[in-house]
Short mmCIF file of C-alpha atoms in Angstrom, two decimals:
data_model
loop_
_atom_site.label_atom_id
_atom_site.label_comp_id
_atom_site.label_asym_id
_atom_site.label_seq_id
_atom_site.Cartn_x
_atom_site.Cartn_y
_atom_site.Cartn_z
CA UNK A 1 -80.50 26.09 -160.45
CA UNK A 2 -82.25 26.97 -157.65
CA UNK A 3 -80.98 26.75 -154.07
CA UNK A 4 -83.95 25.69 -151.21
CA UNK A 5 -82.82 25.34 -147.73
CA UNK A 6 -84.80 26.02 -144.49
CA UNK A 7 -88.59 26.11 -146.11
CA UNK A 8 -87.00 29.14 -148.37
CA UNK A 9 -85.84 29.23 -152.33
CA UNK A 10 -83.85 31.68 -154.52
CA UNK A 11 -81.91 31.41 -157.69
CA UNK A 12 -78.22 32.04 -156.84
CA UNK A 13 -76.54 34.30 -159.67
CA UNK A 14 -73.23 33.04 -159.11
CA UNK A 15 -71.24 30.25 -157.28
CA UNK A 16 -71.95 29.91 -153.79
CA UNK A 17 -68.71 28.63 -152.41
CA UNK A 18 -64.90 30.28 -152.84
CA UNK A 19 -63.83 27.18 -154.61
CA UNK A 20 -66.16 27.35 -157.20
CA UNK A 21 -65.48 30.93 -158.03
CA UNK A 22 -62.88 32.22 -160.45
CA UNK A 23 -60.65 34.64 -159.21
CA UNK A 24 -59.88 35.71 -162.12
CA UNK A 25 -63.04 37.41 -162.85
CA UNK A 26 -64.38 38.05 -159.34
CA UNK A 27 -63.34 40.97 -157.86
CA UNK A 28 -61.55 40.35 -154.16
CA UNK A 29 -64.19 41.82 -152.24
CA UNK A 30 -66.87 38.97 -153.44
CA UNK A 31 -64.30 36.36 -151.91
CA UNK A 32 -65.92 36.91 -148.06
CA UNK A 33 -69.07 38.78 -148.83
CA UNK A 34 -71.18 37.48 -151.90
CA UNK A 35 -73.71 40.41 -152.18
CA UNK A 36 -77.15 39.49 -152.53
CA UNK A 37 -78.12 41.79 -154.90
CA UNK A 38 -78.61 39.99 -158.39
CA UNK A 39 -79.81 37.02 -156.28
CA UNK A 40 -82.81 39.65 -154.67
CA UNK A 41 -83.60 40.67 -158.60
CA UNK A 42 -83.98 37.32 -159.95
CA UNK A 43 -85.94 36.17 -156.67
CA UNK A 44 -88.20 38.31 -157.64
CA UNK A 45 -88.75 37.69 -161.42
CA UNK A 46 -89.36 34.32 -160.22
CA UNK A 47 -92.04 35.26 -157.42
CA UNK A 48 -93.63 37.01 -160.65
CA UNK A 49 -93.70 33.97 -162.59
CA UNK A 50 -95.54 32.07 -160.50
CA UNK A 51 -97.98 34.62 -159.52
CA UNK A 52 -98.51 35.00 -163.22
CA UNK A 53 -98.54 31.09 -163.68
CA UNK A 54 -101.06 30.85 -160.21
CA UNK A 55 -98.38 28.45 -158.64
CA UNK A 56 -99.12 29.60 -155.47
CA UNK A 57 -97.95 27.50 -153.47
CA UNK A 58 -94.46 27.15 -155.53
CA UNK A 59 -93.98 30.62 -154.22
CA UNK A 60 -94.23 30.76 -150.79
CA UNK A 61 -90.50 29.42 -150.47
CA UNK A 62 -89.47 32.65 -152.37
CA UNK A 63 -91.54 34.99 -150.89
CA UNK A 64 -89.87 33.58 -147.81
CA UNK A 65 -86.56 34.22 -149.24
CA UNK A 66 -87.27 37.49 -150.17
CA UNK A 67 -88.82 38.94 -146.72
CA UNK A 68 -85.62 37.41 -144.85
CA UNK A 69 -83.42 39.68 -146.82
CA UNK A 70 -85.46 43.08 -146.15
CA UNK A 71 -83.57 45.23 -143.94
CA UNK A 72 -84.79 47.24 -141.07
CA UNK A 73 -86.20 49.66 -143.44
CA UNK A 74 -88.27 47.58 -145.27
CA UNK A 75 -86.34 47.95 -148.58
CA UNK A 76 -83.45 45.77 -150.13
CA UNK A 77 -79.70 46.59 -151.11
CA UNK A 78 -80.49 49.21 -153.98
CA UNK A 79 -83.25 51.16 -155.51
CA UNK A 80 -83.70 47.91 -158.17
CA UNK A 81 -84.01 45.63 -156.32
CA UNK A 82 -85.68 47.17 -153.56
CA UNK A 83 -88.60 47.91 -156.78
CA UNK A 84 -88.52 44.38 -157.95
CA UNK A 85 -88.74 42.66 -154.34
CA UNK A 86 -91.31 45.12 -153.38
CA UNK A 87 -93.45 44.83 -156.86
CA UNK A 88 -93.66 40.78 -156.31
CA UNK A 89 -94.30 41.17 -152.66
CA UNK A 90 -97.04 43.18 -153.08
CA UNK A 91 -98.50 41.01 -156.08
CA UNK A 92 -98.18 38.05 -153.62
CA UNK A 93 -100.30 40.18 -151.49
CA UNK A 94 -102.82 40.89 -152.91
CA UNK A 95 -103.75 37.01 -154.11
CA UNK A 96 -104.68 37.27 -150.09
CA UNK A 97 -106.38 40.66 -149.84
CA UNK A 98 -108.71 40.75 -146.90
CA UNK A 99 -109.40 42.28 -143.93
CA UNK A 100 -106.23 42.61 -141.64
CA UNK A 101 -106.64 43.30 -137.78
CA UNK A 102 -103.16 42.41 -135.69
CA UNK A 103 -102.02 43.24 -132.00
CA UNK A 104 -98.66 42.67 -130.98
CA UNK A 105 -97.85 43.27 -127.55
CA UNK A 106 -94.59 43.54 -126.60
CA UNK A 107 -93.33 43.18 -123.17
CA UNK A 108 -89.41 42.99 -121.56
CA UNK A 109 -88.68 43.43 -117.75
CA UNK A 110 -89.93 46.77 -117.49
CA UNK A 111 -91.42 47.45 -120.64
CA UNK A 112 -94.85 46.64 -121.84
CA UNK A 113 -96.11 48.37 -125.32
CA UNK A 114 -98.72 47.62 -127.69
CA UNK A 115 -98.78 47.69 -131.86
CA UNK A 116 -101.28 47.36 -133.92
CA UNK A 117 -101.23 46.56 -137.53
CA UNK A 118 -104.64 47.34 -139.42
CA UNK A 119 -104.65 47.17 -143.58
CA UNK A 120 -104.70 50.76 -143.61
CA UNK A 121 -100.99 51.10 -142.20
CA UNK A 122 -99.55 47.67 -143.01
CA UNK A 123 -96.51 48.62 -145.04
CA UNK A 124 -95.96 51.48 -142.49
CA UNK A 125 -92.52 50.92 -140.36
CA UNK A 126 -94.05 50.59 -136.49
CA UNK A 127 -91.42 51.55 -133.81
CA UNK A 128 -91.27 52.08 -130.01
CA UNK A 129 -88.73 53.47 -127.79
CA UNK A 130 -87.83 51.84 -124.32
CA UNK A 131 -86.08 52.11 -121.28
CA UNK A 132 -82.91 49.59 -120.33
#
C-alpha cells in the first residue's frame, strides 16, 4: 500500500513501525534504521508505470520521493537502485524536455558566488568552496 505524506509517495517494502515488525525474521540492525533501499527500487518501478501509463500527474509525488532520498552525490544507496531511480528520473525528464537556463546565486556574510545550470551540464554535480 502506498505511503503519501508531505506532497511525496512511495511503496514501503516492509512495516514501517517496530511493532509491526517480526523480530524473528528481521535482523537487529533494521530495528532503528529501516534502510531505504527496496523502498528506492520499487519507487521507481512505479515512477515507470505511470510514465508508461501517461499518469503524469500521479507521479510527481514519487518523483518527489525519489529526489529527497538522493545523496550528495546524486546517486542512491547501491548501484541498483541508484540505476532504477536514475532510469525513471530521467524518463520523467524528458516528458519536459526543453530549453533549460538557471542562475543561482548564492550569497552568506562574506560570500557571494554564482551557478549556473544550462541543459548541457544539468546532471553535472556544481560545487563552490568558501571562506568561514
Amino acid at each position: 500500500m502506498a505511503v503519501v505524506k508531505d506532497d511525496k509517495m512511495f511503496w514501503p517494502s516492509r512495516p514501517s513501525t517496530i511493532s509491526e515488525r517480526n523480530p524473528l525474521t528481521t535482523p537487529w540492525f533494521k530495528f532503528y534504521e529501516k534502510s531505504p533501499l527496496l523502498d528506492i527500487e520499487i519507487a521507481s518501478y512505479g515512477l515507470l508505470h505511470y510514465i508508461e501509463t501517461r499518469n503524469i500527474a500521479s507521479g510527481l509525488p514519487v518523483l518527489k520521493w525519489l529526489t529527497s532520498k538522493r545523496n550528495a552525490n546524486g546517486g542512491f544507496q547501491s548501484t541498483q537502485d541508484t540505476v532504477l531511480a536514475l532510469q525513471a528520473l530521467s524518463e520523467y525528464g524528458t516528458l519536459f524536455s526543453g530549453d533549460l537556463d538557471l542562475r543561482l546565486d548564492v550569497t552568506t556574510y562574506n560570500f557571494t558566488h554564482t551557478l549556473t545550470v544550462q541543459k548541457t551540464d544539468a546532471l553535472v554535480l556544481k560545487s563552490t568552496e568558501t571562506v568561514l
